[in-house]
Amino acid sequence: MTALLSIRDVTLAFGPNVIQRNLSFDVPRGSIFAVMGGSGCGKSTMLRAMIGLLRPSAGTVLVETEDYWAASEGHRTAIGRRFGVLFQSGALWSALTVGENVALPLRMFTGLHDTDIRRLVRLKLGLVGMESAVDRLPAELSGGMRKRAGLARALALDPDVLFLDEPSAGLDPITSSRLDDLILNLRDGLGATIVMVSHELPSLFAIADDGVFLDADTKTAIAHGSPSFLRDHGGDPRVTAFMRRERPESLVSSQRAPA
């Protein structure tokens, strides 16, 4: 499969504080690509660089053949309209109804008539099983419903790439599994490419078919491949331990050492 997104020699830093360095990987078109790793390794920071919220300290983010950060501000905005983003908490506007939240990008970036916007809002909510909640406020929704409403808003502009930041975080196992099924159905039904940041192993194994593993100690990617491949053939013991929910052998050995 051809790459829809390509990361080339990217370094992420805040001043002298390097988060990740020398990252290079491709996101195949039509894949569900996972950015994996433990807490604090820079997964969400990498996502911010990919969606245009954080300029890398070095390197290139390519959308097909276009260098996102080398483009003019106006052209970056046009490229960004090809992206849909589900933020970790859903990030719904609390004073707007679910329908108004989904309508917001349509009102901001299209010249559609109100009748067409209302029709599209119900269509997008229907895709995620939330059409009946169109007039409800975010505070009236469960955590899983807020995620699905945020997902409907991310789909509003028919994105080529859907970015999901910890989509299963804070959800019970059954709700998380249903969300996984929904993400698979959206990929298969809409043909979107999906990039997800997650450390939730059940979701990673259930839906991701490719990915990269970021390491907090070395501050770079130490493995590439699907979650199942990394679990069985990851090579690096840190990757294997993470994917199998094991403690690294070095930690086990130090705890067994006499005081």
CSV table of C-alpha atoms in Angstrom, one decimal:
chain,number,residue,atom,x,y,z
A,1,MET,CA,0.0,0.0,0.0
A,2,THR,CA,1.2,3.5,-0.8
A,3,ALA,CA,1.9,5.9,2.1
A,4,LEU,CA,-0.6,8.6,2.8
A,5,LEU,CA,1.5,10.1,5.6
A,6,SER,CA,5.3,9.9,5.8
A,7,ILE,CA,7.4,11.0,8.8
A,8,ARG,CA,11.1,11.7,7.9
A,9,ASP,CA,13.8,12.3,10.5
A,10,VAL,CA,11.5,14.1,12.8
A,11,THR,CA,12.7,15.4,16.2
A,12,LEU,CA,10.2,16.7,18.7
A,13,ALA,CA,11.5,19.0,21.4
A,14,PHE,CA,10.5,21.8,23.7
A,15,GLY,CA,13.6,24.0,23.9
A,16,PRO,CA,16.5,21.8,25.1
A,17,ASN,CA,14.0,19.1,26.2
A,18,VAL,CA,14.0,16.4,23.5
A,19,ILE,CA,10.8,14.3,23.5
A,20,GLN,CA,11.6,12.0,20.5
A,21,ARG,CA,14.3,12.2,17.9
A,22,ASN,CA,15.1,10.8,14.4
A,23,LEU,CA,11.6,9.4,13.8
A,24,SER,CA,10.9,8.0,10.4
A,25,PHE,CA,7.9,5.9,9.4
A,26,ASP,CA,5.1,5.6,6.8
A,27,VAL,CA,1.4,5.4,7.4
A,28,PRO,CA,-0.1,3.2,4.6
A,29,ARG,CA,-3.2,4.3,2.9
A,30,GLY,CA,-6.3,2.5,4.3
A,31,SER,CA,-4.4,1.2,7.4
A,32,ILE,CA,-5.2,1.5,11.1
A,33,PHE,CA,-1.8,2.7,12.2
A,34,ALA,CA,-0.9,2.8,15.9
A,35,VAL,CA,1.5,5.0,17.7
A,36,MET,CA,2.4,2.9,20.7
A,37,GLY,CA,4.5,3.2,23.9
A,38,GLY,CA,4.3,3.7,27.6
A,39,SER,CA,3.1,6.9,29.3
A,40,GLY,CA,5.3,9.9,28.8
A,41,CYS,CA,7.1,8.6,25.7
A,42,GLY,CA,5.7,11.4,23.4
A,43,LYS,CA,2.8,9.6,21.6
A,44,SER,CA,0.4,12.6,21.8
A,45,THR,CA,3.2,15.0,21.0
A,46,MET,CA,3.9,13.0,17.8
A,47,LEU,CA,0.2,13.2,17.0
A,48,ARG,CA,0.2,17.0,17.5
A,49,ALA,CA,3.0,17.3,15.0
A,50,MET,CA,1.2,15.1,12.5
A,51,ILE,CA,-2.1,17.1,12.7
A,52,GLY,CA,-0.4,20.5,12.5
A,53,LEU,CA,-0.5,21.7,16.2
A,54,LEU,CA,3.2,21.4,16.8
A,55,ARG,CA,6.0,22.2,14.4
A,56,PRO,CA,8.8,19.6,14.7
A,57,SER,CA,12.2,20.9,15.7
A,58,ALA,CA,13.6,19.0,12.7
A,59,GLY,CA,12.5,16.7,9.9
A,60,THR,CA,9.6,16.5,7.5
A,61,VAL,CA,5.9,15.6,7.7
A,62,LEU,CA,4.6,14.6,4.2
A,63,VAL,CA,1.0,14.3,3.3
A,64,GLU,CA,1.3,12.2,0.2
A,65,THR,CA,4.0,14.3,-1.6
A,66,GLU,CA,3.4,17.6,0.1
A,67,ASP,CA,5.6,18.9,2.9
A,68,TYR,CA,3.1,20.1,5.5
A,69,TRP,CA,5.4,22.4,7.5
A,70,ALA,CA,7.0,23.9,4.3
A,71,ALA,CA,3.7,24.9,2.9
A,72,SER,CA,2.2,28.4,3.3
A,73,GLU,CA,-0.2,28.9,6.2
A,74,GLY,CA,-3.2,29.0,3.8
A,75,HIS,CA,-2.2,25.8,2.2
A,76,ARG,CA,-1.6,24.1,5.5
A,77,THR,CA,-5.2,25.0,6.4
A,78,ALA,CA,-6.3,23.3,3.2
A,79,ILE,CA,-4.3,20.2,3.9
A,80,GLY,CA,-5.6,20.2,7.5
A,81,ARG,CA,-9.2,19.9,6.2
A,82,ARG,CA,-8.3,16.4,5.0
A,83,PHE,CA,-7.8,15.5,8.7
A,84,GLY,CA,-10.4,14.6,11.3
A,85,VAL,CA,-9.4,14.5,15.0
A,86,LEU,CA,-10.9,12.7,18.0
A,87,PHE,CA,-9.2,14.2,21.0
A,88,GLN,CA,-8.8,12.1,24.2
A,89,SER,CA,-11.7,13.6,26.1
A,90,GLY,CA,-13.9,14.1,23.1
A,91,ALA,CA,-13.3,17.9,23.4
A,92,LEU,CA,-17.0,18.8,22.8
A,93,TRP,CA,-18.1,22.3,23.4
A,94,SER,CA,-20.1,22.1,26.6
A,95,ALA,CA,-22.5,24.9,25.8
A,96,LEU,CA,-23.4,23.4,22.4
A,97,THR,CA,-25.7,20.4,21.7
A,98,VAL,CA,-24.2,17.3,20.1
A,99,GLY,CA,-25.7,18.3,16.8
A,100,GLU,CA,-24.3,21.8,17.1
A,101,ASN,CA,-20.9,20.4,17.9
A,102,VAL,CA,-20.9,18.2,14.8
A,103,ALA,CA,-22.2,21.1,12.7
A,104,LEU,CA,-19.4,23.5,13.8
A,105,PRO,CA,-16.8,22.4,11.2
A,106,LEU,CA,-19.4,22.4,8.5
A,107,ARG,CA,-20.4,26.0,9.3
A,108,MET,CA,-16.7,27.1,9.6
A,109,PHE,CA,-15.3,25.5,6.4
A,110,THR,CA,-18.2,25.0,4.0
A,111,GLY,CA,-20.8,27.3,2.4
A,112,LEU,CA,-23.6,24.7,2.8
A,113,HIS,CA,-27.1,25.8,3.5
A,114,ASP,CA,-28.6,25.1,7.0
A,115,THR,CA,-30.8,22.4,5.6
A,116,ASP,CA,-27.9,20.5,4.1
A,117,ILE,CA,-25.9,20.9,7.3
A,118,ARG,CA,-28.7,19.5,9.4
A,119,ARG,CA,-29.0,16.6,7.0
A,120,LEU,CA,-25.2,15.9,7.2
A,121,VAL,CA,-25.2,16.2,11.0
A,122,ARG,CA,-27.8,13.5,11.3
A,123,LEU,CA,-25.9,11.4,8.7
A,124,LYS,CA,-22.6,11.6,10.7
A,125,LEU,CA,-24.3,10.9,14.0
A,126,GLY,CA,-26.1,8.0,12.4
A,127,LEU,CA,-22.7,6.5,11.4
A,128,VAL,CA,-21.7,6.3,15.0
A,129,GLY,CA,-25.1,5.3,16.4
A,130,MET,CA,-25.8,8.7,18.0
A,131,GLU,CA,-28.6,10.3,15.9
A,132,SER,CA,-31.0,10.2,18.8
A,133,ALA,CA,-28.7,12.4,20.9
A,134,VAL,CA,-28.6,15.3,18.4
A,135,ASP,CA,-30.3,17.7,20.8
A,136,ARG,CA,-28.5,16.6,24.0
A,137,LEU,CA,-25.7,18.5,25.7
A,138,PRO,CA,-22.3,16.8,26.4
A,139,ALA,CA,-22.9,16.8,30.1
A,140,GLU,CA,-25.9,14.5,29.5
A,141,LEU,CA,-23.8,11.8,27.8
A,142,SER,CA,-21.8,8.9,29.2
A,143,GLY,CA,-18.1,8.8,28.4
A,144,GLY,CA,-18.6,6.3,25.6
A,145,MET,CA,-21.3,8.5,24.0
A,146,ARG,CA,-19.1,11.6,24.2
A,147,LYS,CA,-16.3,9.7,22.4
A,148,ARG,CA,-18.8,8.7,19.7
A,149,ALA,CA,-20.1,12.2,19.4
A,150,GLY,CA,-16.5,13.5,19.1
A,151,LEU,CA,-16.0,10.9,16.4
A,152,ALA,CA,-19.0,12.1,14.5
A,153,ARG,CA,-17.6,15.6,14.6
A,154,ALA,CA,-14.2,14.3,13.4
A,155,LEU,CA,-16.0,12.8,10.4
A,156,ALA,CA,-17.9,16.0,9.5
A,157,LEU,CA,-15.7,17.0,6.6
A,158,ASP,CA,-15.2,13.5,5.2
A,159,PRO,CA,-11.5,13.3,6.1
A,160,ASP,CA,-8.9,11.3,4.3
A,161,VAL,CA,-7.1,10.7,7.6
A,162,LEU,CA,-8.8,10.2,11.0
A,163,PHE,CA,-6.6,10.8,14.1
A,164,LEU,CA,-7.7,9.2,17.4
A,165,ASP,CA,-5.9,10.2,20.6
A,166,GLU,CA,-6.4,7.4,23.2
A,167,PRO,CA,-9.9,6.6,21.9
A,168,SER,CA,-10.4,3.8,24.6
A,169,ALA,CA,-9.0,5.7,27.6
A,170,GLY,CA,-11.4,5.8,30.5
A,171,LEU,CA,-13.9,3.4,29.0
A,172,ASP,CA,-15.1,0.1,30.4
A,173,PRO,CA,-14.1,-3.1,28.5
A,174,ILE,CA,-17.5,-3.5,26.8
A,175,THR,CA,-17.8,0.1,25.7
A,176,SER,CA,-14.2,0.0,24.5
A,177,SER,CA,-14.8,-3.1,22.5
A,178,ARG,CA,-17.9,-1.5,20.8
A,179,LEU,CA,-15.8,1.5,20.0
A,180,ASP,CA,-13.2,-0.7,18.4
A,181,ASP,CA,-15.8,-2.3,16.2
A,182,LEU,CA,-17.1,1.1,15.2
A,183,ILE,CA,-13.6,2.2,14.2
A,184,LEU,CA,-13.1,-0.9,12.1
A,185,ASN,CA,-16.5,-0.4,10.4
A,186,LEU,CA,-15.7,3.3,9.7
A,187,ARG,CA,-12.3,2.3,8.1
A,188,ASP,CA,-13.9,-0.4,6.0
A,189,GLY,CA,-17.0,1.5,5.1
A,190,LEU,CA,-15.5,5.0,4.4
A,191,GLY,CA,-12.1,3.9,3.3
A,192,ALA,CA,-10.4,6.3,5.7
A,193,THR,CA,-6.8,6.0,6.9
A,194,ILE,CA,-6.7,5.9,10.7
A,195,VAL,CA,-3.9,6.9,13.0
A,196,MET,CA,-4.5,6.1,16.7
A,197,VAL,CA,-2.4,6.9,19.7
A,198,SER,CA,-2.9,4.3,22.4
A,199,HIS,CA,-1.4,2.2,25.2
A,200,GLU,CA,-4.6,0.1,25.6
A,201,LEU,CA,-3.4,-3.4,24.5
A,202,PRO,CA,-6.9,-4.9,23.9
A,203,SER,CA,-7.7,-2.2,21.4
A,204,LEU,CA,-4.3,-2.3,19.8
A,205,PHE,CA,-4.5,-6.0,19.1
A,206,ALA,CA,-8.2,-5.8,18.0
A,207,ILE,CA,-7.9,-3.1,15.3
A,208,ALA,CA,-4.3,-1.9,14.5
A,209,ASP,CA,-2.6,-3.5,11.5
A,210,ASP,CA,0.6,-1.5,11.6
A,211,GLY,CA,2.4,0.8,13.9
A,212,VAL,CA,5.5,2.2,15.6
A,213,PHE,CA,6.7,1.8,19.2
A,214,LEU,CA,8.2,5.0,20.9
A,215,ASP,CA,10.6,4.5,23.8
A,216,ALA,CA,10.9,7.1,26.5
A,217,ASP,CA,14.4,6.1,27.5
A,218,THR,CA,16.1,6.2,24.1
A,219,LYS,CA,13.7,8.9,22.9
A,220,THR,CA,13.2,7.3,19.5
A,221,ALA,CA,11.2,4.6,17.8
A,222,ILE,CA,12.7,1.1,18.6
A,223,ALA,CA,10.2,-1.1,16.7
A,224,HIS,CA,7.9,-1.0,13.7
A,225,GLY,CA,5.0,-3.4,12.9
A,226,SER,CA,1.6,-4.6,13.9
A,227,PRO,CA,0.9,-5.0,17.6
A,228,SER,CA,0.6,-8.8,17.2
A,229,PHE,CA,4.0,-8.9,15.3
A,230,LEU,CA,5.7,-6.8,18.0
A,231,ARG,CA,4.3,-9.0,20.7
A,232,ASP,CA,5.6,-12.2,19.1
A,233,HIS,CA,8.7,-10.9,17.2
A,234,GLY,CA,9.4,-7.5,18.6
A,235,GLY,CA,13.0,-8.4,19.4
A,236,ASP,CA,13.7,-5.6,21.9
A,237,PRO,CA,12.8,-6.8,25.4
A,238,ARG,CA,11.3,-3.5,26.3
A,239,VAL,CA,8.8,-3.9,23.4
A,240,THR,CA,8.1,-7.5,24.2
A,241,ALA,CA,7.5,-6.7,27.9
A,242,PHE,CA,5.1,-3.9,27.1
A,243,MET,CA,3.1,-5.9,24.5
A,244,ARG,CA,2.8,-8.8,26.9
A,245,ARG,CA,2.2,-6.7,30.1
A,246,GLU,CA,5.4,-8.1,31.6
A,247,ARG,CA,7.9,-6.2,33.8
A,248,PRO,CA,11.3,-5.8,32.1
A,249,GLU,CA,13.8,-8.5,33.3
A,250,SER,CA,16.2,-5.8,34.6
A,251,LEU,CA,13.5,-4.5,36.9
A,252,VAL,CA,12.6,-8.1,38.1
A,253,SER,CA,16.3,-8.8,38.7
A,254,SER,CA,16.8,-5.6,40.7
A,255,GLN,CA,13.8,-6.4,42.9
A,256,ARG,CA,15.2,-9.9,43.7
A,257,ALA,CA,18.7,-8.6,44.5
A,258,PRO,CA,19.5,-8.7,48.3
A,259,ALA,CA,19.4,-5.3,50.1
